[in-house]
Each structure stands twice: as C-alpha cells, then as structure tokens.
Coordinates of C-alpha atoms in Angstrom, one line a residue:
X546 CA -23.2 5.6 -6.4
X547 CA -25.1 8.4 -7.8
X548 CA -28.1 7.0 -9.1
X549 CA -28.0 5.9 -5.5
X550 CA -28.8 8.7 -3.7
X551 CA -30.8 9.8 -6.6
X552 CA -33.4 7.3 -5.6
X553 CA -33.4 7.3 -2.3
X554 CA -32.7 11.0 -1.0
X555 CA -35.9 11.1 -2.1
X556 CA -37.1 9.1 0.5
X557 CA -35.2 11.3 3.1
X558 CA -31.4 9.3 2.9
X559 CA -29.0 12.1 3.2
X560 CA -25.8 11.6 1.0
X561 CA -22.1 12.9 2.0
X562 CA -18.2 11.8 0.7
X563 CA -15.9 12.3 3.3
X564 CA -12.3 12.9 2.2
X565 CA -9.6 11.6 3.1
X566 CA -5.9 11.4 3.1
X567 CA -4.8 9.8 -0.6
X568 CA -5.0 5.7 -0.2
X569 CA -2.6 5.7 -3.6
X570 CA -1.1 9.1 -4.3
X571 CA -0.3 9.2 -8.3
X572 CA -3.4 7.8 -9.5
X573 CA -4.7 10.3 -12.2
X574 CA -1.5 12.2 -11.7
X575 CA -2.6 13.2 -7.7
X576 CA -0.3 14.0 -4.8
X577 CA -1.0 14.2 -1.6
X578 CA -1.5 17.9 -0.3
X579 CA -0.1 19.2 2.5
X580 CA -3.3 22.3 3.4
X581 CA -6.6 21.8 4.2
X582 CA -7.0 24.8 1.9
X583 CA -4.9 21.9 -0.7
X584 CA -7.3 19.3 0.2
X585 CA -10.6 21.1 -0.6
X586 CA -9.2 22.0 -3.8
X587 CA -9.0 18.2 -4.3
X588 CA -12.6 18.3 -3.9
X589 CA -13.1 20.9 -6.4
X590 CA -11.2 19.1 -8.8
X591 CA -13.8 16.0 -8.1
X592 CA -16.5 17.5 -8.2
X593 CA -15.8 19.6 -11.4
X594 CA -14.4 15.8 -12.9
X595 CA -17.4 13.9 -11.3
X596 CA -20.3 15.8 -11.5
X597 CA -21.5 14.6 -8.7
X598 CA -24.6 15.5 -6.5
X599 CA -23.5 14.1 -3.6
X600 CA -22.2 16.6 -0.3
X601 CA -18.9 16.8 0.1
X602 CA -17.3 16.8 3.4
X603 CA -13.6 16.8 4.2
X604 CA -11.8 15.8 7.0
X605 CA -9.2 17.5 8.7
X606 CA -5.0 17.4 8.1
X607 CA -4.7 15.6 11.5
X608 CA -7.1 13.1 9.5
X609 CA -8.9 12.6 12.1
X610 CA -12.3 11.3 10.4
X611 CA -10.4 8.7 8.9
X612 CA -8.5 7.6 12.7
X613 CA -12.1 7.0 13.9
X614 CA -13.8 5.6 11.4
X615 CA -10.9 2.7 11.0
X616 CA -8.7 3.7 8.7
X617 CA -10.0 1.8 6.0
X618 CA -9.6 3.9 2.6
X619 CA -13.0 3.5 1.0
X620 CA -15.2 2.3 3.5
X621 CA -19.1 3.0 3.9
X622 CA -21.4 3.4 6.7
X623 CA -25.4 4.0 7.0
X624 CA -26.6 6.1 10.0
X625 CA -29.5 5.9 11.3
X626 CA -31.5 8.8 13.0
X627 CA -30.8 8.3 16.7
X628 CA -27.0 8.7 15.6
X629 CA -25.7 4.9 15.7
X630 CA -24.0 3.4 13.3
X631 CA -26.6 0.6 10.9
X632 CA -24.1 -0.7 9.1
X633 CA -20.4 -0.9 8.5
X634 CA -18.6 -1.4 5.0
X635 CA -15.0 -1.0 5.4
X636 CA -15.0 -0.9 1.4
X637 CA -17.9 0.8 -0.5
X638 CA -20.0 -0.8 -2.8
X639 CA -23.0 -0.3 -4.1
X640 CA -24.5 -2.4 -5.1
X641 CA -24.9 -3.4 -1.3
X642 CA -25.5 0.1 -0.4
X643 CA -28.9 -0.2 -1.9
X644 CA -30.4 -3.8 -0.9
X645 CA -29.5 -2.1 2.4
X646 CA -31.9 0.4 2.3
X647 CA -34.6 -1.1 0.3
X648 CA -34.3 -3.7 3.7
X649 CA -34.1 0.0 5.7
X650 CA -36.6 2.0 4.1
X651 CA -38.4 0.7 1.4
X652 CA -37.7 -0.7 -2.8
X653 CA -37.3 1.8 -5.6
X654 CA -40.3 1.6 -8.3
X655 CA -38.2 2.5 -11.4
X656 CA -34.9 3.2 -10.4
X657 CA -31.9 4.5 -11.7
X658 CA -29.8 3.6 -13.9
X659 CA -26.3 4.2 -14.7
X660 CA -28.1 5.8 -18.7
X661 CA -29.9 8.1 -17.4
X662 CA -27.6 9.6 -15.1
X663 CA -25.4 10.4 -18.0
X664 CA -22.5 11.7 -15.8
X665 CA -19.5 12.0 -18.1
X666 CA -15.9 12.1 -16.3
X667 CA -13.5 14.6 -17.2
X668 CA -10.0 13.6 -17.5
X669 CA -6.8 15.0 -15.7
X670 CA -6.3 18.2 -17.4
X671 CA -3.4 17.8 -20.0
X672 CA 0.0 19.3 -18.0
X673 CA 3.9 19.4 -19.5
X674 CA 5.1 16.5 -21.0
X675 CA 5.9 13.1 -18.9
X676 CA 7.9 10.3 -19.7
X677 CA 11.0 11.9 -20.3
X678 CA 12.7 11.3 -17.5
X679 CA 13.0 7.8 -16.9
X680 CA 11.1 6.8 -13.1
X681 CA 13.7 5.7 -9.9
X682 CA 13.9 1.7 -9.5
X683 CA 13.6 1.0 -6.4
X684 CA 15.1 -1.8 -4.0
X685 CA 11.9 -2.9 -3.7
X686 CA 8.6 -2.3 -0.7
X687 CA 8.9 1.2 0.7
X688 CA 7.5 2.5 3.5
X689 CA 6.1 6.1 3.7
X690 CA 7.6 8.7 6.3
X691 CA 6.2 11.7 8.3
X692 CA 6.9 14.6 6.3
X693 CA 6.6 17.7 7.6
X694 CA 7.2 21.8 5.2
X695 CA 8.6 24.1 7.6
X696 CA 9.0 28.4 6.8
X697 CA 12.8 27.5 7.4
X698 CA 15.1 24.9 9.2
X699 CA 14.9 26.0 12.6
X700 CA 12.3 23.8 14.8
X701 CA 11.4 25.6 16.9
X702 CA 10.3 28.0 13.5
X703 CA 6.7 26.5 13.3
X704 CA 5.0 24.4 10.5
X705 CA 3.4 26.1 7.3
X706 CA -0.3 27.1 7.5
X707 CA -2.8 25.8 6.6
X708 CA -3.5 28.6 5.4
X709 CA -1.4 30.0 2.0
X710 CA -3.1 33.2 0.9
X711 CA -0.1 35.2 1.6
X712 CA 2.2 33.2 1.0
X713 CA 4.3 30.9 -2.1
X714 CA 2.0 28.1 -2.6
X715 CA 4.2 24.6 -2.4
X716 CA 4.0 24.1 -5.8
X717 CA 6.5 20.6 -5.2
X718 CA 5.4 18.7 -3.0
X719 CA 7.7 15.9 -1.1
X720 CA 7.5 12.2 -0.2
X721 CA 10.0 10.5 1.6
X722 CA 10.1 6.8 2.1
X723 CA 12.4 4.3 3.1
X724 CA 12.9 0.4 2.7
X725 CA 12.1 -2.8 5.1
X726 CA 15.8 -3.3 5.6
X727 CA 16.0 0.5 7.9
X728 CA 13.6 -0.5 9.9
X729 CA 14.9 -4.2 10.6
X730 CA 18.3 -2.9 10.1
X731 CA 18.1 0.2 11.9
X732 CA 19.9 1.4 7.8
X733 CA 18.5 0.9 4.1
X734 CA 17.7 3.3 1.4
X735 CA 16.0 7.2 1.8
X736 CA 14.0 7.8 -0.8
X737 CA 13.2 11.5 -2.1
X738 CA 10.5 12.0 -4.4
X739 CA 9.8 16.2 -5.4
X740 CA 6.7 16.1 -7.5
X741 CA 5.2 18.7 -8.9
X742 CA 2.2 19.7 -8.0
X743 CA -1.0 19.1 -11.1
X744 CA -3.5 21.8 -8.5
X745 CA -0.4 25.1 -9.4
X746 CA -0.4 24.0 -13.2
X747 CA 3.9 24.5 -13.6
X748 CA 6.6 21.8 -15.1
X749 CA 10.2 22.0 -15.1
X750 CA 12.1 24.1 -17.0
X751 CA 15.1 22.6 -18.0
X752 CA 16.2 25.4 -19.8
X753 CA 17.2 26.5 -16.3
X754 CA 19.5 25.0 -13.0
X755 CA 17.8 22.2 -12.2
X756 CA 16.0 21.2 -8.4
X757 CA 18.7 20.3 -5.8
X758 CA 17.8 19.6 -2.6
X759 CA 20.6 20.0 0.5
X760 CA 20.2 18.1 4.2
X761 CA 21.8 18.6 6.8
X762 CA 20.9 15.9 9.7
X763 CA 20.4 15.3 13.0
X764 CA 22.9 13.5 15.6
X765 CA 22.9 10.3 15.2
X766 CA 22.0 10.2 12.2
X767 CA 24.0 9.3 8.5
X768 CA 22.8 10.1 4.4
X769 CA 25.1 10.3 1.6
X770 CA 24.7 12.1 -0.5
X771 CA 23.0 15.5 1.7
X772 CA 23.0 17.6 -1.1
X773 CA 22.4 16.5 -4.7
X774 CA 20.5 18.0 -8.6
X775 CA 18.3 16.5 -10.5
X776 CA 19.2 15.3 -14.5
X777 CA 20.6 17.4 -17.2
X778 CA 17.2 17.2 -19.1
X779 CA 17.2 18.5 -23.0
X780 CA 13.3 17.9 -23.3
X781 CA 11.8 21.8 -23.2
X782 CA 9.8 21.1 -20.1
X783 CA 8.9 17.5 -18.8
X784 CA 6.5 17.4 -15.8
X785 CA 8.1 13.6 -14.4
X786 CA 9.1 13.6 -10.6
X787 CA 13.0 14.0 -9.6
X788 CA 14.1 11.1 -7.7
X789 CA 16.7 10.1 -6.1
X790 CA 17.4 7.2 -3.4
X791 CA 20.6 7.5 -0.6
X792 CA 21.7 5.9 1.8
X793 CA 20.8 6.0 5.5
X794 CA 21.4 4.8 8.5
X795 CA 20.8 5.2 12.2
X796 CA 18.6 6.9 14.2
X797 CA 17.2 10.7 16.2
X798 CA 14.2 12.2 17.4
X799 CA 15.1 15.1 15.6
X800 CA 13.7 15.4 12.2
X801 CA 15.6 15.7 9.3
X802 CA 16.1 19.2 8.0
X803 CA 15.4 19.5 4.2
X804 CA 15.8 22.6 1.7
X805 CA 14.7 22.7 -1.9
X806 CA 15.4 24.8 -4.2
X807 CA 13.3 25.2 -8.2
X808 CA 11.9 26.8 -10.8
X809 CA 7.7 26.8 -11.2
X810 CA 7.5 27.7 -14.0
X811 CA 2.9 27.4 -15.2
X812 CA 2.2 25.7 -17.5
X813 CA 0.7 29.1 -19.9
X814 CA 4.1 30.7 -19.4
X815 CA 3.2 33.5 -17.8
X816 CA 5.5 33.5 -14.7
X817 CA 8.8 31.5 -13.7
X818 CA 10.0 32.2 -10.8
X819 CA 12.5 30.4 -8.3
X820 CA 11.2 28.8 -5.2
X821 CA 13.3 27.3 -1.9
X822 CA 11.5 25.2 0.3
X823 CA 11.8 23.7 3.7
X824 CA 10.7 20.5 4.8
X825 CA 11.5 18.6 7.9
X826 CA 11.3 15.0 7.6
X827 CA 10.9 12.3 10.4
X828 CA 11.8 8.9 9.7
X829 CA 8.4 7.2 12.0
X830 CA 5.9 5.0 9.5
X831 CA 3.3 7.8 8.0
X832 CA -0.7 6.1 8.6
X833 CA -1.7 8.0 6.7
X834 CA 1.0 8.6 4.4
X835 CA -0.6 5.5 1.7
X836 CA 1.0 3.6 -1.3
X837 CA 2.1 5.2 -4.1
X838 CA 0.3 2.5 -7.5
X839 CA 3.3 2.5 -10.3
X840 CA 6.1 3.7 -9.6
X841 CA 9.5 2.7 -10.9
X842 CA 7.9 -0.4 -12.2
X843 CA 6.3 -0.3 -16.3
X844 CA 3.5 -1.0 -16.4
X845 CA 3.1 -4.8 -17.8
X846 CA 6.7 -6.4 -16.9
X847 CA 7.6 -7.9 -13.9
X848 CA 11.3 -6.1 -12.8
X849 CA 11.4 -5.1 -16.2
X850 CA 11.1 -7.9 -18.1
X851 CA 7.8 -9.5 -20.1
X852 CA 5.3 -12.0 -18.8
X853 CA 6.3 -15.8 -17.9
X854 CA 8.8 -16.6 -19.9
X855 CA 8.8 -19.8 -19.1
X856 CA 9.4 -23.7 -20.9
X857 CA 8.8 -26.5 -21.8
X858 CA 11.8 -27.9 -19.0
X859 CA 9.8 -25.9 -16.4
X860 CA 8.0 -28.7 -14.6
X861 CA 9.4 -29.0 -11.1
X862 CA 6.6 -27.7 -8.9
X863 CA 9.2 -24.8 -7.2
X864 CA 9.5 -23.4 -10.8
X865 CA 6.1 -23.5 -11.8
X866 CA 4.7 -21.4 -8.0
X867 CA 6.9 -18.8 -8.8
X868 CA 6.3 -18.3 -12.8
X869 CA 3.3 -18.1 -10.8
X870 CA 3.4 -15.2 -8.6
X871 CA 5.2 -13.6 -10.4
X872 CA 2.8 -13.2 -13.1
X873 CA 0.3 -12.6 -10.5
X874 CA 2.0 -9.2 -9.5
X875 CA 2.7 -8.4 -12.8
X876 CA -0.6 -8.2 -13.6
X877 CA -1.6 -6.3 -9.7
X878 CA 0.9 -3.9 -11.0
X879 CA -1.4 -2.7 -14.6
X880 CA -4.0 -3.0 -12.3
X881 CA -2.4 -0.7 -10.2
X882 CA -2.0 1.2 -12.9
X883 CA -4.9 1.2 -15.3
X884 CA -8.1 0.7 -12.9
X885 CA -8.2 4.2 -11.1
X886 CA -11.7 3.5 -9.7
X887 CA -10.6 0.7 -8.4
X888 CA -14.0 -1.6 -9.5
X889 CA -11.9 -5.0 -10.1
X890 CA -12.3 -4.4 -13.8
X891 CA -10.5 -2.6 -16.6
X892 CA -11.2 -1.9 -20.1
X893 CA -10.4 -4.5 -22.8
X894 CA -9.5 -1.3 -24.9
X895 CA -7.4 0.5 -22.4
X896 CA -5.4 -3.4 -22.2
X897 CA -4.4 -3.0 -25.4
X898 CA -2.3 -0.7 -25.2
X899 CA 0.3 -2.0 -22.4
X900 CA 2.8 -4.4 -23.8
X901 CA 2.3 -8.2 -23.8
X902 CA -0.4 -8.8 -22.9
X903 CA -2.5 -11.6 -24.4
X904 CA -5.2 -10.5 -26.6
X905 CA -7.7 -12.8 -24.9
X906 CA -7.5 -11.7 -21.6
X907 CA -11.6 -11.0 -21.9
X908 CA -12.8 -15.1 -21.2
X909 CA -15.8 -13.7 -21.1
X910 CA -16.6 -11.2 -23.5
X911 CA -18.0 -8.7 -22.2
X912 CA -15.2 -5.9 -23.0
X913 CA -14.3 -5.2 -19.7
X914 CA -10.9 -7.9 -18.1
X915 CA -10.5 -8.0 -14.3
X916 CA -8.0 -9.7 -12.2
X917 CA -9.2 -12.8 -12.1
X918 CA -9.2 -13.3 -15.9
X919 CA -6.1 -11.4 -16.8
X920 CA -4.0 -13.3 -14.0
X921 CA -5.4 -16.7 -16.0
X922 CA -4.5 -15.1 -19.3
X923 CA -0.9 -14.6 -18.4
X924 CA 0.1 -17.8 -16.9
X925 CA -1.5 -19.7 -19.6
X926 CA 0.2 -17.4 -21.7
X927 CA 3.8 -18.0 -20.5
X928 CA 3.8 -21.3 -20.7
X929 CA 2.9 -24.2 -23.8
X930 CA 0.3 -27.1 -21.6
X931 CA -1.4 -26.6 -18.9
X932 CA 0.2 -28.1 -15.4
X933 CA -3.3 -28.7 -12.9
X934 CA -0.6 -30.4 -10.4
X935 CA 1.2 -26.9 -10.6
X936 CA -2.4 -24.8 -10.1
X937 CA -2.7 -27.1 -6.9
X938 CA 1.0 -25.6 -5.9
X939 CA 0.9 -22.6 -6.7
X940 CA -3.5 -22.2 -4.3
X941 CA -0.9 -24.4 -2.1
X942 CA 1.7 -21.7 -1.4
X943 CA -1.2 -19.1 -0.9
X944 CA -3.2 -21.5 1.6
X945 CA 0.7 -21.1 3.9
X946 CA 0.3 -17.3 3.8
X947 CA -3.1 -17.3 5.4
X948 CA -2.9 -20.0 7.7
X949 CA 0.5 -18.1 8.8
X950 CA -1.9 -15.1 9.2
X951 CA -3.3 -17.1 11.5
X952 CA -1.4 -19.4 13.2
X953 CA 0.0 -16.3 15.6
X954 CA 2.1 -17.9 18.4
X955 CA 3.8 -19.8 15.7
X956 CA 2.9 -23.8 17.0
X957 CA 1.9 -24.5 13.3
X958 CA -1.9 -25.1 15.0
X959 CA -4.7 -23.4 14.9
X960 CA -6.6 -22.7 18.7
X961 CA -10.3 -21.9 19.3
X962 CA -8.8 -18.2 20.0
X963 CA -6.6 -18.3 17.4
X964 CA -9.6 -19.2 15.2
X965 CA -12.2 -16.8 17.1
X966 CA -8.9 -13.8 15.7
X967 CA -9.5 -14.1 12.4
X968 CA -9.6 -11.0 11.0
X969 CA -8.3 -9.6 13.4
X970 CA -4.7 -11.3 11.9
X971 CA -5.6 -11.6 8.4
X972 CA -5.0 -7.6 9.4
X973 CA -1.3 -8.6 9.6
X974 CA -0.7 -8.9 6.0
X975 CA -2.1 -5.6 5.3
X976 CA 1.1 -4.9 4.0
X977 CA 0.1 -0.8 3.5
X978 CA -2.4 -0.3 5.6
X979 CA -4.7 0.6 3.0
X980 CA -7.1 -1.8 5.0
X981 CA -7.2 -4.2 1.8
X982 CA -6.2 -7.2 1.5
X983 CA -4.7 -7.5 -2.8
X984 CA -3.4 -10.8 -4.5
X985 CA 0.2 -9.6 -4.0
X986 CA -0.2 -9.1 -0.6
X987 CA -0.7 -12.9 0.3
X988 CA 1.1 -13.9 -3.0
X989 CA 3.4 -17.0 -1.9
X990 CA 7.0 -16.2 -2.6
X991 CA 9.4 -16.1 -5.5
X992 CA 11.4 -20.6 -5.3
X993 CA 14.4 -20.5 -3.2
X994 CA 12.5 -18.8 -0.5
X995 CA 9.4 -21.4 -0.4
X996 CA 9.0 -23.8 2.6
X997 CA 5.6 -23.3 5.2
X998 CA 5.7 -21.9 8.5
X999 CA 9.1 -20.8 9.7
X1000 CA 10.8 -24.0 7.5
X1001 CA 12.4 -23.4 4.3
X1002 CA 15.4 -23.7 3.7
X1003 CA 18.9 -22.6 5.5
X1004 CA 19.3 -19.0 6.0
X1005 CA 16.4 -17.4 5.9
X1006 CA 12.4 -18.0 6.8
X1007 CA 9.6 -19.4 4.5
X1008 CA 7.4 -17.0 2.1
X1009 CA 4.3 -18.4 3.8
X1010 CA 5.7 -17.0 7.1
X1011 CA 7.0 -14.0 7.6
X1012 CA 10.5 -14.2 9.2
X1013 CA 11.0 -12.5 12.6
X1014 CA 12.7 -8.7 11.8
X1015 CA 9.2 -8.6 9.5
X1016 CA 6.7 -10.2 12.6
X1017 CA 8.7 -7.6 14.7
X1018 CA 8.8 -4.5 12.1
X1019 CA 5.2 -5.5 11.8
X1020 CA 4.3 -5.9 16.0
X1021 CA 6.4 -2.7 17.3
X1022 CA 4.6 0.4 16.9
X1023 CA 6.5 2.7 18.4
X1024 CA 9.5 1.6 16.4
X1025 CA 10.9 1.0 19.8
X1026 CA 12.5 -2.7 19.0
X1027 CA 10.4 -4.8 21.0
X1028 CA 6.6 -6.0 21.6
X1029 CA 5.2 -4.8 24.4
X1030 CA 2.1 -7.0 25.7
X1031 CA 0.0 -3.6 24.5
X1032 CA 1.2 -4.2 21.0
X1033 CA 0.7 -8.5 20.1
X1034 CA -2.4 -9.7 19.8
X1035 CA -4.9 -10.7 22.0
X1036 CA -4.9 -14.6 21.6
X1037 CA -1.0 -14.7 21.5
X1038 CA -1.4 -13.4 25.3
X1039 CA -1.8 -16.6 26.4
X1040 CA 1.3 -18.0 25.1
X1041 CA 2.5 -15.1 25.9
X1042 CA 5.8 -16.7 28.6
X1043 CA 6.4 -19.7 26.3
X1044 CA 7.2 -16.1 24.0
X1045 CA 9.1 -13.7 26.5
X1046 CA 11.8 -16.4 27.6
X1047 CA 14.0 -14.5 29.4
X1048 CA 11.0 -12.2 31.3
X1049 CA 12.4 -8.2 31.0
X1050 CA 8.4 -7.9 30.2
X1051 CA 9.2 -7.5 25.8
X1052 CA 10.2 -9.9 23.2
X1053 CA 12.6 -8.9 20.9
X1054 CA 13.9 -9.9 17.9
X1055 CA 15.9 -12.9 19.2
X1056 CA 13.5 -14.4 21.3
X1057 CA 11.6 -14.8 18.0
X1058 CA 14.6 -16.5 16.1
X1059 CA 14.1 -18.9 19.1
X1060 CA 10.7 -19.6 19.0
X1061 CA 11.2 -19.5 14.6
X1062 CA 13.8 -23.0 15.0
X1063 CA 11.9 -24.0 17.5
X1064 CA 9.8 -24.2 15.2
X1065 CA 12.1 -25.1 12.3
X1066 CA 13.0 -28.4 14.7
X1067 CA 8.8 -29.3 14.7
X1068 CA 8.3 -28.8 10.6
X1069 CA 11.5 -30.9 10.6
X1070 CA 10.0 -33.9 12.3
X1071 CA 11.7 -33.4 16.0
X1072 CA 9.8 -32.2 18.7
X1073 CA 8.3 -29.3 19.3
X1074 CA 9.2 -27.1 22.3
X1075 CA 11.3 -30.7 23.6
X1076 CA 8.4 -31.9 24.1
X1077 CA 8.8 -35.8 25.1
X1078 CA 8.0 -38.4 22.6
X1079 CA 7.1 -36.0 19.8
X1080 CA 10.1 -36.2 18.1
X1081 CA 8.7 -40.1 17.7
X1082 CA 8.0 -40.6 13.3
X1083 CA 7.4 -44.2 11.6
X1084 CA 9.0 -44.1 8.4
X1085 CA 7.3 -43.1 5.4
X1086 CA 4.5 -40.9 7.9
X1087 CA 4.0 -37.0 7.9
X1088 CA 5.4 -35.3 11.2
X1089 CA 2.5 -34.7 13.9
X1090 CA 1.1 -31.8 14.3
X1091 CA 1.7 -30.4 18.1
X1092 CA -2.1 -30.5 19.7
X1093 CA -3.9 -26.7 20.8
X1094 CA -2.8 -25.7 24.6

C-alpha cells in the first residue's frame, strides 16, 4: 500500500487510512479501546510502528464510518472527484488498487518497490512475562456483548467521558462474551476477561492482592458466582489476562453492574496503586466487538491435541471427513495466531516454532506458507496414505455447507431468486460478522453431525445446515426470539406463508422446526410437504428434488 501511495500521490491521488473498531482484539497484544483518546493513541502507535506516510483518520466511538462504509474490517474505496464511489472492495488488495489507479489516472513509470521504501516494522513493546497464567478453555463459540465503563454503578451516572486527561486511565479493560447456548435457551456461560492495556505499560503485581470482581445482577438475571478473585501466582509479575467463566440465565433490559478492583503497576516500577473501576454490561450482541484469536486454545493443536491422529484403520468416509475438518480448523487456528498482517502467508521460520507443524509445509519453497499449503501438509502427515476418495468426501461436505447457506427457504433446491441473492445469503456463514468468510466458517462438521441440509442423524441437524435455533439466532436482529418479515432475506418473503403456519406475522423456533421436519421427510425419500406423488421411488433410485416453485 505504501508503494502505491508513493507512486500515485504525485498524480494527485490522496490516500487515507481509517482507524475503525478492532476486528480481532488481542492481535499483537492490543485490545479494544473504550475512549476516543485511546483510539487516537492506537493511531499514534500505528504511525510509529509502521512508519507510514499515509494520513490517518479516526472513526468515532459510535463507529459511524464503520457502519456507513458497510462494516467490513479491511475495506477499500476509491472516491472520484465528484464524491462518488468509483471502486468498492470489502477486502483491501494493494495490487488490485494499483491496477485500478493505472486505469483511472495512468500508468506509473518505474513503480516503487517495497525494497525502495526501506520500511522497518517495529515489534510491539516488551511487557512483563506472558504464559505464566494458563488461558481459560472456553466451551465453544463465544459472542461479544456490550460493555460500557462508568463512573459508578448508578444507572443515572453518565458514561465515562472520552477525555480521560483529568481521570484515572483504564489500565485494565473488561471484555464480556456469552456462548451460543444462552441465545438459544436463555442460559449458558458468561465470560469475563480482564486485559492489561499495553498503551499504559502496566503489569500485574502478584505480590499484592489479586484482581477481584463483584457483580450486581438486575432483576430476572441470575449469575453464579457473583464475585471472584484472580489466581495466586508465584511469579512476581506477569501480563496475562485474568479470566472467569460464570453461569448466566434469564434476561433483563437493565445492564449487569460490575466492579473490579486491582493494583495498577507500571513496567518502569515508578508506581503501584489500587484502582477501582465500574462497568455496565448489557447482554446484547456487540456488532463492533470483533472476535478474539487464539484465546483458550493453544496454537498448533486442536482441542488440546496434536494434528491428525488417524491410523490405517481410519478409512471410513465419516472418519476421514472428520479428520480433515479437524486439521483444517487446527491450521486456521495457527493462521489466526501468527498471520499478524492477514496477508494469508506465514513466514516459514515463524511456523517452525509451532509444535507439531510438518517440516515440508512450504510446498513451493518460497519461504512462506499459505493456508492451503499448511492444510495439505497436515493432512499428509496425519494419514499413512493419500486417500483421494476421502478428499472428495471432505469437498462434498463443504459444498453442502455452501448449498445450505444459499437454499434459504430449505426446500432442497435453488430458485432463481436464491441464485440472484448469493452474496447476501453467504453472509449467513460469516459467524463473527467480520465481513469475510474464512475456511473455518465453511468447514464441515465433525463426524456424527453430518447429513446435508436438515437431514442427518436423529436428534440433530446436519453439519451442512444450521439447526433451527441457530437459524433463528442469525436472523433475529432484535433478539426477541422470533423473526419478522423485516428481519429475513428478501428471497424468503415469497414463501413466507408456508413458514408462518399460524399466520401471526412472525416465524418462531417451533415453525422452523416444522420446516426442518418437512425437509427430513423429503431427505428420507418421502413426500416434501405431503405433496402427492413425491414419495414414489424405484428401488435403488435417489429421491427426487422437488421442482422450484
């Protein structure tokens, strides 16, 4: 990007970076800022560490630019002299930007190379030791919820001001998340993570009282336990987060009131003082909260186990698909941890430090390892022979996932309207709402949960298709437990009457389950929607798909 700026700024093109909400808090140690002043401190850090010549703009704390520009985490726009968008790209690609500008303003003679710039990327500042306190193993997919720092626990107390010049800095930041079970059943796990902010260069002093929290739950909400303390640590100081996993049930429009007490001690050992902070936590999805990478899962392993593990006896299609799915997820976890600039490549020397990674991951010998190379190497390492039939099984499963996303009405076929809305439908697979589809978001489900569409084993829905509770959670924008016409994709409206069986203007979980049951009947070879004649099937013949309506 810097080379593009140097070449085309001379032709009158102006370049800007826009600082938006962090897509992946914890990357390079930086965590979500709570005030505009802290966002500007992040911008200053970026300028210093990247050495960029490009002008930086900072979004508001309400994330107006992020929302107005489509919510993508790394988008790119070319705006013409008349103020209209000439090119819009959801993921910034400097090579494509250069090609666009060459077409718009002319080719540059002797284009600048990266070597010409001589930029040196500075590593993040060293902090107190990390890896002292083990990370919490989370139960599965977690969703960020809204957290607001406050000057007190009273709801009438105004939020903490953006300008903290005259107040106590937020040395420690709270991140709150809940698991998917809570949104489906009204009870689940509440994650509280207290992260030291590297902007303030502080650490935990383990020779004083550990971090402690107290919770005041609103009426209708139960949280267990309501108070807790951080662990006793023998190391004098460390910079690991302090994490807690609580039981959560019930709901309320009022926020959870949380108080945290700790000692803030700076890395230069000039002060160590007691600090008390207050937070208001609302159990609502934070669309700007981003998703943490790594967290409680060690890099280089999946669920705490090394890659693969298949033997010569693991030859069934289900076992092979499950093995490849696990390997894909493990490879993605490594990239989340080590691909800091998100360019889809990891330096081979960095990868060598990850436990159990195959030595021959760099297939094209260019010194960099792509995700595809890593997945192929892990698959080769974890099986005694290459099973091309099983590879086809894994690809078929991923195809089922994609088909499930496009077939929004669940009738087992793709209509003209569904094909016309491919881009919108695929967004349902974007589990963390970061504007992109990553391999782990379209990976097939483990063995025992397969069976495309709404089919599959009894008691569950196929890995290719989310179950009704998951579908309801994805479409239920206001979180009221049901879906209105304004919340569903446009292509579902033409079949609304078939799904809204009680004609109350909403689709609830029960009606989605009825739709799933109808599809099960179809997938077993029976009639779909009790359509006469559809259950006629010759022996050995696959069930027919119903025609598009």
